[in-house]
Amino acid sequence: MAVFRGKASQVGEAKVAGERSLLLGIAISAVGIGMYVPFSLVFFHHVTGLSFTLVGLVMTVTGVAGLAFMPLAGSAVDRFGAKRVNLVLYGIRALGFALYPFASSPAAFAAVALVTALADRSFSVVQQSLIGEVALGAARDRLQASTRALQNAGMGAGALLVSGVLALWGTGAFAYTAWANSAAFALAGLLVGRVRPVPADANAAAAAAPAGRPGAGYRTVLRDRPFLGLTAANFLTALGYSALSVLFPLYLSTWLAAPDSLTGAAFTLNTALCAGIGVLVAGRVRRSGARRTRSAALGAVLFAAAFLGQIALGTLRPGQGPTLAALLVIVIVYTLGELVHSPSGGALSVSAAPEPVRGRYLATYQLSYSLATALAPSLFTALLAVDGRLPWAVLTVAALGAALALLRLERHLPAEAVHAEPPAASDGPARAASAADRRPATASA
């Protein structure tokens, strides 16, 4: 791909105003998340004193309610801006975790859990929108990669931290970890508050949003067929993202009859690679000049290769030593797919969303992850009951379908979304005009 390597490239790689504070805030927030997500049921049981059954029921109901709230969060981003909504969500999460140790009755726990779940479920939408608000061009890809690496490192550090605390002080320390979470979210919000949005281009804003932010609705998103196709392709890939946490442990224990300790080893390897080389891999992909659609498609193909490896392993079923070696290789290929796909796919969705309705667009896009996460347990268990290799075969077809869809969508998406840097002058204006013709007008939404 021919790109401008001069001024345009420098602009694409420009630092974001307040970038260090933003990334530090994301890392601190991830530490807080890591302190409770791996122990969710146990955490809330000991913090509130309520039964596991009741805690599980409340978490399920509030989680579903959080999904329903995501479209409203997208609308709030478009009306008030991603930074403001991001700070509000950090504040809600900080308040929620500060109150959890006092929520000892079912009604109080349900109320606090509901408000906190609304903020948690919407946070990914708002954070993606914030990246679009504060960065342009290749800087979005860089922030996507840095964010994912810091989230993995932070969650791992949080899990280790709370494990150490519990080892020293027992389950009574869960209340203190809840307050530590609250402090982490509050500090993260203060740091993220220092980031500065990119000044809007007056001409681009006038062309994209003649009716102003509040006038555009979800009808605009539903009329944008290329973006809906991008969302559908991401749903197919998102099923693969769920495989490591949902399918992998079941497959190991039931089909391969492997020790459960391999699951922990796989998670540790995946997390270490994401935290350690995520930025390097994404930087290499970015500097190669590859189009985001093709990078994301390559990530999906690597997913498919890992899933085919699981099918082969499930067919051969070698001894414990070869199985361990093969699983580690498969996890490495899977993680490389994740590291290649995630920054490109995230930046592609952010850049394909028109600025006036970016929140609504990304709320729609993030539903592909949420739906895949909700569907994965029942789908994988049903397929696994038939044959241990069947879910991997379905995931292989899904990943290859996603790769093909991304390549076919390339010419229908805006040029600024497909290219991390401006395309060559020979095809840039034509592609931009073609994309503008296909983009639904926000004025009529």
Coordinates of C-alpha atoms in Angstrom, one line a residue:
M1 CA 0.0 0.0 0.0
A2 CA 1.4 3.4 -1.0
V3 CA 1.2 5.9 1.8
F4 CA 2.6 9.4 2.5
R5 CA 5.7 8.9 4.6
G6 CA 6.3 12.5 5.3
K7 CA 4.1 14.9 7.2
A8 CA 1.1 12.7 7.2
S9 CA 3.0 9.8 8.8
Q10 CA 4.3 12.1 11.5
V11 CA 0.7 13.3 12.2
G12 CA -0.5 9.7 12.3
E13 CA 2.1 8.8 15.0
A14 CA 1.8 12.1 16.9
K15 CA 1.5 11.8 20.7
V16 CA -1.9 12.3 22.2
A17 CA -2.2 15.3 24.7
G18 CA -2.2 13.7 28.1
E19 CA -1.5 10.2 26.7
R20 CA 0.7 9.1 29.6
S21 CA -2.0 10.0 32.1
L22 CA -4.6 8.2 30.0
L23 CA -2.5 5.0 29.8
L24 CA -1.6 5.2 33.5
G25 CA -5.2 5.6 34.4
I26 CA -6.1 2.6 32.2
A27 CA -3.4 0.5 33.9
I28 CA -4.6 1.4 37.4
S29 CA -8.2 0.7 36.5
A30 CA -7.1 -2.7 35.1
V31 CA -5.4 -3.5 38.5
G32 CA -8.7 -2.8 40.2
I33 CA -10.6 -5.0 37.8
G34 CA -8.1 -7.8 38.3
M35 CA -8.7 -7.6 42.0
Y36 CA -12.3 -8.9 41.7
V37 CA -13.1 -10.3 38.3
P38 CA -11.2 -13.7 38.8
F39 CA -13.0 -14.1 42.1
S40 CA -16.4 -12.5 41.3
L41 CA -18.7 -14.9 43.1
V42 CA -16.4 -15.4 46.0
F43 CA -15.5 -11.7 46.2
F44 CA -19.1 -10.5 46.5
H45 CA -20.1 -13.4 48.8
H46 CA -17.5 -12.4 51.3
V47 CA -17.9 -8.7 50.9
T48 CA -21.7 -8.7 51.4
G49 CA -22.2 -11.9 53.4
L50 CA -25.0 -13.1 51.0
S51 CA -25.3 -16.6 49.7
F52 CA -23.5 -17.7 46.5
T53 CA -26.9 -18.5 44.9
L54 CA -28.2 -15.0 45.5
V55 CA -25.0 -13.3 44.4
G56 CA -25.0 -15.3 41.2
L57 CA -28.6 -14.5 40.4
V58 CA -28.1 -10.8 41.0
M59 CA -25.0 -10.7 38.9
T60 CA -26.8 -12.4 36.0
V61 CA -29.8 -10.1 36.1
T62 CA -27.7 -6.9 36.5
G63 CA -25.3 -8.1 33.7
V64 CA -28.2 -8.4 31.3
A65 CA -29.6 -5.0 32.4
G66 CA -26.1 -3.6 31.7
L67 CA -26.3 -4.9 28.1
A68 CA -29.6 -3.1 27.6
F69 CA -28.0 0.1 28.9
M70 CA -25.2 0.2 26.3
P71 CA -27.3 1.9 23.6
L72 CA -28.1 4.7 26.1
A73 CA -24.4 5.1 26.8
G74 CA -23.7 5.5 23.1
S75 CA -26.3 8.2 22.9
A76 CA -24.7 9.9 26.0
V77 CA -21.3 9.9 24.3
D78 CA -22.7 11.6 21.2
R79 CA -24.5 14.2 23.3
F80 CA -21.9 15.0 26.0
G81 CA -18.6 13.7 24.6
A82 CA -16.7 10.5 25.5
K83 CA -14.4 12.1 28.0
R84 CA -17.2 13.4 30.2
V85 CA -19.1 10.1 30.1
N86 CA -15.9 8.2 30.8
L87 CA -15.3 10.3 34.0
V88 CA -18.9 9.7 35.1
L89 CA -18.5 5.9 34.7
Y90 CA -15.3 6.0 36.7
G91 CA -17.1 7.9 39.4
I92 CA -20.0 5.4 39.5
R93 CA -17.6 2.4 39.7
A94 CA -15.6 4.1 42.5
L95 CA -18.8 4.8 44.4
G96 CA -20.2 1.3 43.8
F97 CA -17.2 -0.5 45.2
A98 CA -17.0 1.9 48.2
L99 CA -20.6 0.9 49.0
Y100 CA -20.3 -2.9 48.5
P101 CA -19.1 -3.7 52.0
F102 CA -22.2 -2.0 53.4
A103 CA -24.7 -3.7 51.0
S104 CA -25.4 -6.6 53.3
S105 CA -29.1 -7.0 52.4
P106 CA -30.3 -8.4 49.1
A107 CA -32.1 -5.2 48.1
A108 CA -29.0 -3.1 48.9
F109 CA -26.7 -5.4 47.0
A110 CA -29.0 -5.6 44.0
A111 CA -29.2 -1.7 43.9
V112 CA -25.4 -1.2 44.1
A113 CA -24.7 -4.1 41.7
L114 CA -27.2 -2.8 39.2
V115 CA -25.7 0.7 39.1
T116 CA -22.2 -0.7 39.0
A117 CA -23.0 -3.2 36.2
L118 CA -24.5 -0.4 34.1
A119 CA -21.2 1.4 34.3
D120 CA -19.1 -1.7 33.8
R121 CA -20.9 -2.9 30.7
S122 CA -20.9 0.5 29.1
F123 CA -17.3 1.3 29.8
S124 CA -15.8 -0.5 26.7
V125 CA -18.1 1.6 24.5
V126 CA -17.1 4.8 26.1
Q127 CA -13.4 3.9 26.2
Q128 CA -13.3 3.1 22.5
S129 CA -15.1 6.4 21.8
L130 CA -12.6 8.2 23.9
I131 CA -9.7 6.8 21.8
G132 CA -11.5 8.2 18.7
E133 CA -12.0 11.5 20.4
V134 CA -8.4 12.0 21.5
A135 CA -6.4 10.4 18.7
L136 CA -6.3 10.3 14.9
G137 CA -4.8 8.0 12.3
A138 CA -2.1 5.5 13.4
A139 CA -2.2 7.0 16.9
R140 CA -5.5 5.1 17.3
D141 CA -3.9 1.8 16.5
R142 CA -1.1 2.6 18.9
L143 CA -3.5 3.4 21.7
Q144 CA -5.5 0.3 21.0
A145 CA -2.4 -1.9 21.4
S146 CA -1.1 -0.1 24.4
T147 CA -4.5 -0.2 26.1
R148 CA -4.8 -4.0 25.6
A149 CA -1.3 -4.6 26.8
L150 CA -1.8 -2.5 30.0
Q151 CA -5.2 -4.1 30.6
N152 CA -3.7 -7.6 30.5
A153 CA -0.7 -6.6 32.7
G154 CA -2.9 -4.7 35.1
M155 CA -5.5 -7.5 35.5
G156 CA -2.7 -10.0 36.1
A157 CA -1.1 -7.7 38.7
G158 CA -4.5 -7.1 40.4
A159 CA -5.1 -10.9 40.6
L160 CA -1.7 -11.5 42.1
L161 CA -2.1 -8.6 44.5
V162 CA -5.4 -9.8 45.9
S163 CA -4.2 -13.4 46.1
G164 CA -1.3 -12.2 48.3
V165 CA -3.6 -10.1 50.5
L166 CA -6.0 -13.1 51.0
A167 CA -3.0 -15.4 51.8
L168 CA -1.9 -13.0 54.5
W169 CA -5.2 -11.8 56.0
G170 CA -7.8 -14.3 54.8
T171 CA -11.3 -13.7 53.4
G172 CA -11.9 -10.8 55.8
A173 CA -9.6 -8.7 53.6
F174 CA -12.2 -8.8 50.7
A175 CA -13.8 -5.7 52.1
Y176 CA -10.5 -3.8 52.0
T177 CA -9.9 -4.9 48.4
A178 CA -13.4 -3.5 47.6
W179 CA -12.2 -0.1 48.9
A180 CA -8.9 -0.5 47.1
N181 CA -10.9 -1.0 43.9
S182 CA -12.8 2.2 44.6
A183 CA -9.6 4.1 45.1
A184 CA -8.2 2.6 41.9
F185 CA -11.2 3.7 39.8
A186 CA -11.2 7.2 41.4
L187 CA -7.5 7.7 40.7
A188 CA -7.9 6.4 37.2
G189 CA -10.7 8.9 36.6
L190 CA -8.5 11.8 37.8
L191 CA -5.7 10.7 35.5
V192 CA -7.9 10.2 32.5
G193 CA -9.3 13.7 33.1
R194 CA -6.0 15.1 32.0
V195 CA -6.3 13.8 28.4
R196 CA -7.2 16.4 25.8
P197 CA -9.5 15.7 22.8
V198 CA -8.3 16.4 19.3
P199 CA -9.5 19.7 18.0
A200 CA -12.3 19.1 15.6
D201 CA -11.7 20.0 11.9
A202 CA -14.3 22.7 11.1
N203 CA -14.8 21.6 7.6
A204 CA -15.1 17.9 8.4
A205 CA -17.4 18.6 11.3
A206 CA -19.7 20.8 9.1
A207 CA -19.8 18.1 6.4
A208 CA -20.4 15.2 8.7
A209 CA -22.8 16.8 11.1
P210 CA -25.0 19.5 9.6
A211 CA -27.8 18.7 12.1
G212 CA -25.5 18.7 15.2
R213 CA -24.9 15.9 17.7
P214 CA -28.3 15.5 19.3
G215 CA -30.1 15.1 15.9
A216 CA -28.6 11.8 14.9
G217 CA -30.1 8.5 16.1
Y218 CA -29.6 4.8 15.8
R219 CA -31.5 4.8 12.5
T220 CA -28.2 6.2 11.0
V221 CA -26.3 3.2 12.2
L222 CA -28.9 0.7 11.0
R223 CA -28.8 2.3 7.5
D224 CA -25.0 1.9 7.3
R225 CA -24.8 -1.6 5.8
P226 CA -20.9 -1.6 5.6
F227 CA -20.7 -0.9 9.3
L228 CA -23.3 -3.5 10.2
G229 CA -21.3 -6.0 8.1
L230 CA -18.2 -5.0 10.0
T231 CA -20.1 -5.6 13.3
A232 CA -21.3 -9.0 12.0
A233 CA -17.8 -10.0 11.0
N234 CA -16.5 -9.0 14.5
F235 CA -19.2 -11.2 16.1
L236 CA -17.7 -14.2 14.3
T237 CA -14.2 -13.3 15.5
A238 CA -15.5 -12.5 19.0
L239 CA -16.7 -16.1 19.4
G240 CA -13.0 -17.0 19.1
Y241 CA -12.1 -14.6 21.8
S242 CA -14.4 -16.5 24.1
A243 CA -12.8 -19.8 23.3
L244 CA -9.8 -19.5 25.7
S245 CA -11.9 -18.8 28.8
V246 CA -15.0 -20.9 28.1
L247 CA -14.2 -23.8 25.7
F248 CA -10.5 -24.4 26.4
P249 CA -10.9 -25.6 30.0
L250 CA -13.8 -27.9 29.1
Y251 CA -12.0 -29.3 26.1
L252 CA -8.9 -30.1 28.2
S253 CA -10.8 -31.9 31.0
T254 CA -13.4 -33.8 29.0
W255 CA -12.0 -34.5 25.5
L256 CA -8.2 -34.6 26.1
A257 CA -8.4 -35.7 29.7
A258 CA -5.5 -33.4 30.5
P259 CA -4.8 -31.9 33.9
D260 CA -6.6 -28.8 34.9
S261 CA -3.3 -27.1 35.6
L262 CA -2.8 -26.7 31.8
T263 CA -5.6 -24.2 31.8
G264 CA -3.8 -22.0 34.2
A265 CA -0.6 -22.4 32.2
A266 CA -2.4 -21.4 29.0
F267 CA -4.0 -18.3 30.6
T268 CA -0.6 -17.3 32.1
L269 CA 1.1 -17.6 28.7
N270 CA -1.6 -15.7 26.9
T271 CA -1.6 -12.9 29.5
A272 CA 2.2 -12.7 29.5
L273 CA 2.4 -12.5 25.8
C274 CA -0.4 -9.9 25.5
A275 CA 1.3 -7.7 28.1
G276 CA 4.9 -8.3 27.0
I277 CA 4.8 -8.2 23.2
G278 CA 1.4 -6.7 22.4
V279 CA 2.7 -3.2 21.6
L280 CA 5.7 -4.6 19.6
V281 CA 3.5 -6.8 17.4
A282 CA 1.0 -4.0 16.8
G283 CA 3.8 -1.6 16.0
R284 CA 5.3 -4.0 13.5
V285 CA 1.9 -4.4 11.8
R286 CA 1.3 -0.7 11.8
R287 CA 4.8 0.1 10.3
S288 CA 4.2 -2.4 7.6
G289 CA 1.6 -0.1 6.1
A290 CA -1.0 -2.9 6.0
R291 CA -4.6 -1.8 5.7
R292 CA -6.6 -2.3 8.9
T293 CA -9.1 -4.7 7.2
R294 CA -6.2 -6.9 6.1
S295 CA -4.5 -6.9 9.4
A296 CA -7.7 -7.8 11.2
A297 CA -8.3 -10.5 8.6
L298 CA -4.8 -11.9 9.2
G299 CA -5.6 -12.0 12.9
A300 CA -8.7 -14.0 12.2
V301 CA -6.8 -16.4 10.0
L302 CA -4.3 -17.0 12.8
F303 CA -7.3 -17.8 15.0
A304 CA -8.4 -20.3 12.5
A305 CA -5.0 -21.9 12.4
A306 CA -5.0 -22.3 16.2
F307 CA -8.5 -23.8 16.1
L308 CA -7.4 -26.3 13.4
G309 CA -4.5 -27.2 15.6
Q310 CA -7.0 -28.1 18.4
I311 CA -8.8 -30.3 15.9
A312 CA -5.6 -32.1 15.0
L313 CA -4.7 -32.5 18.7
G314 CA -8.1 -33.8 19.5
T315 CA -7.8 -36.3 16.7
L316 CA -4.3 -37.6 17.5
R317 CA -4.5 -37.4 21.3
P318 CA -0.8 -37.9 21.9
G319 CA 0.7 -38.5 25.4
Q320 CA 0.8 -35.9 28.1
G321 CA 4.3 -34.5 27.1
P322 CA 3.4 -33.9 23.4
T323 CA 0.0 -32.6 24.3
L324 CA 1.5 -30.0 26.6
A325 CA 4.0 -28.9 23.9
A326 CA 1.3 -28.8 21.2
L327 CA -1.1 -26.8 23.5
L328 CA 1.6 -24.2 24.2
V329 CA 2.3 -23.8 20.4
I330 CA -1.5 -23.5 19.8
V331 CA -1.9 -20.8 22.5
I332 CA 1.0 -18.9 21.0
V333 CA -0.6 -18.9 17.6
Y334 CA -3.9 -18.0 19.1
T335 CA -2.4 -15.1 21.1
L336 CA -0.6 -13.8 18.0
G337 CA -4.0 -13.7 16.2
E338 CA -5.4 -11.7 19.1
L339 CA -2.5 -9.3 19.1
V340 CA -2.7 -8.7 15.3
H341 CA -6.5 -8.5 15.2
S342 CA -7.4 -6.5 18.3
P343 CA -5.6 -3.1 17.6
S344 CA -6.5 -3.1 13.9
G345 CA -10.1 -4.2 14.4
G346 CA -10.6 -1.7 17.2
A347 CA -9.2 1.2 15.3
L348 CA -11.2 0.1 12.2
S349 CA -14.4 0.3 14.1
V350 CA -13.6 3.7 15.7
S351 CA -12.5 5.2 12.4
A352 CA -15.4 3.9 10.5
A353 CA -17.8 5.6 12.8
P354 CA -18.8 9.2 11.9
E355 CA -17.7 11.5 14.7
P356 CA -21.2 13.0 15.5
V357 CA -22.6 9.5 16.1
R358 CA -19.5 7.7 17.1
G359 CA -21.0 6.6 20.5
R360 CA -24.0 5.0 18.9
Y361 CA -21.9 3.3 16.3
L362 CA -19.5 1.8 18.8
A363 CA -22.3 0.8 21.1
T364 CA -23.7 -1.2 18.2
Y365 CA -20.2 -2.6 17.5
Q366 CA -19.6 -3.6 21.1
L367 CA -22.8 -5.6 21.2
S368 CA -21.1 -8.1 18.9
Y369 CA -18.6 -8.9 21.7
S370 CA -21.4 -9.0 24.3
L371 CA -23.6 -11.3 22.3
A372 CA -20.7 -13.6 21.5
T373 CA -19.8 -13.7 25.2
A374 CA -23.4 -14.5 26.1
L375 CA -23.9 -17.2 23.4
A376 CA -20.5 -18.9 23.8
P377 CA -21.2 -21.1 26.9
S378 CA -24.4 -22.7 25.6
L379 CA -23.0 -23.0 22.1
F380 CA -19.7 -24.6 23.1
T381 CA -21.2 -27.0 25.6
A382 CA -23.8 -28.2 23.1
L383 CA -21.3 -28.8 20.4
L384 CA -18.8 -30.4 22.8
A385 CA -21.5 -32.9 23.9
V386 CA -21.6 -34.1 20.3
D387 CA -17.8 -34.2 19.6
G388 CA -14.9 -32.5 21.2
R389 CA -13.6 -31.3 17.9
L390 CA -16.9 -29.9 16.6
P391 CA -16.8 -26.5 18.5
W392 CA -13.3 -25.9 17.1
A393 CA -14.5 -26.7 13.6
V394 CA -17.4 -24.2 14.0
L395 CA -14.9 -21.6 15.3
T396 CA -12.6 -22.3 12.3
V397 CA -15.4 -21.6 9.8
A398 CA -16.4 -18.5 11.8
A399 CA -12.9 -17.1 11.8
L400 CA -12.3 -17.7 8.1
G401 CA -15.7 -16.2 7.4
A402 CA -14.8 -13.1 9.4
A403 CA -11.5 -12.8 7.4
L404 CA -13.3 -13.1 4.1
A405 CA -16.0 -10.6 5.2
L406 CA -13.3 -8.0 6.2
L407 CA -11.6 -8.3 2.8
R408 CA -14.9 -7.9 1.0
L409 CA -15.9 -4.9 3.1
E410 CA -12.7 -3.1 2.4
R411 CA -13.9 -1.2 -0.6
H412 CA -17.1 -0.2 1.1
L413 CA -15.7 1.3 4.2
P414 CA -14.3 4.9 4.4
A415 CA -10.7 5.3 3.3
E416 CA -9.7 6.9 6.6
A417 CA -11.0 3.8 8.4
V418 CA -9.2 1.2 6.2
H419 CA -5.9 3.1 6.2
A420 CA -4.1 4.0 9.4
E421 CA -2.3 6.7 7.3
P422 CA -3.6 8.7 4.4
P423 CA -3.6 6.7 1.1
A424 CA -1.7 7.9 -1.9
A425 CA -3.1 10.8 -3.8
S426 CA -3.8 8.6 -6.8
D427 CA -6.6 6.7 -5.1
G428 CA -7.3 8.7 -1.9
P429 CA -9.9 11.3 -3.2
A430 CA -11.8 8.7 -5.2
R431 CA -12.0 6.3 -2.3
A432 CA -13.0 9.1 0.1
A433 CA -15.7 10.3 -2.3
S434 CA -17.0 6.8 -2.8
A435 CA -17.2 6.3 1.0
A436 CA -19.0 9.6 1.4
D437 CA -21.6 8.5 -1.1
R438 CA -22.3 5.4 0.8
R439 CA -22.3 7.0 4.3
P440 CA -25.9 7.8 5.4
A441 CA -26.5 11.5 6.2
T442 CA -26.8 12.3 9.9
A443 CA -29.1 15.1 9.2
S444 CA -32.0 12.9 8.4
A445 CA -31.5 10.5 11.4

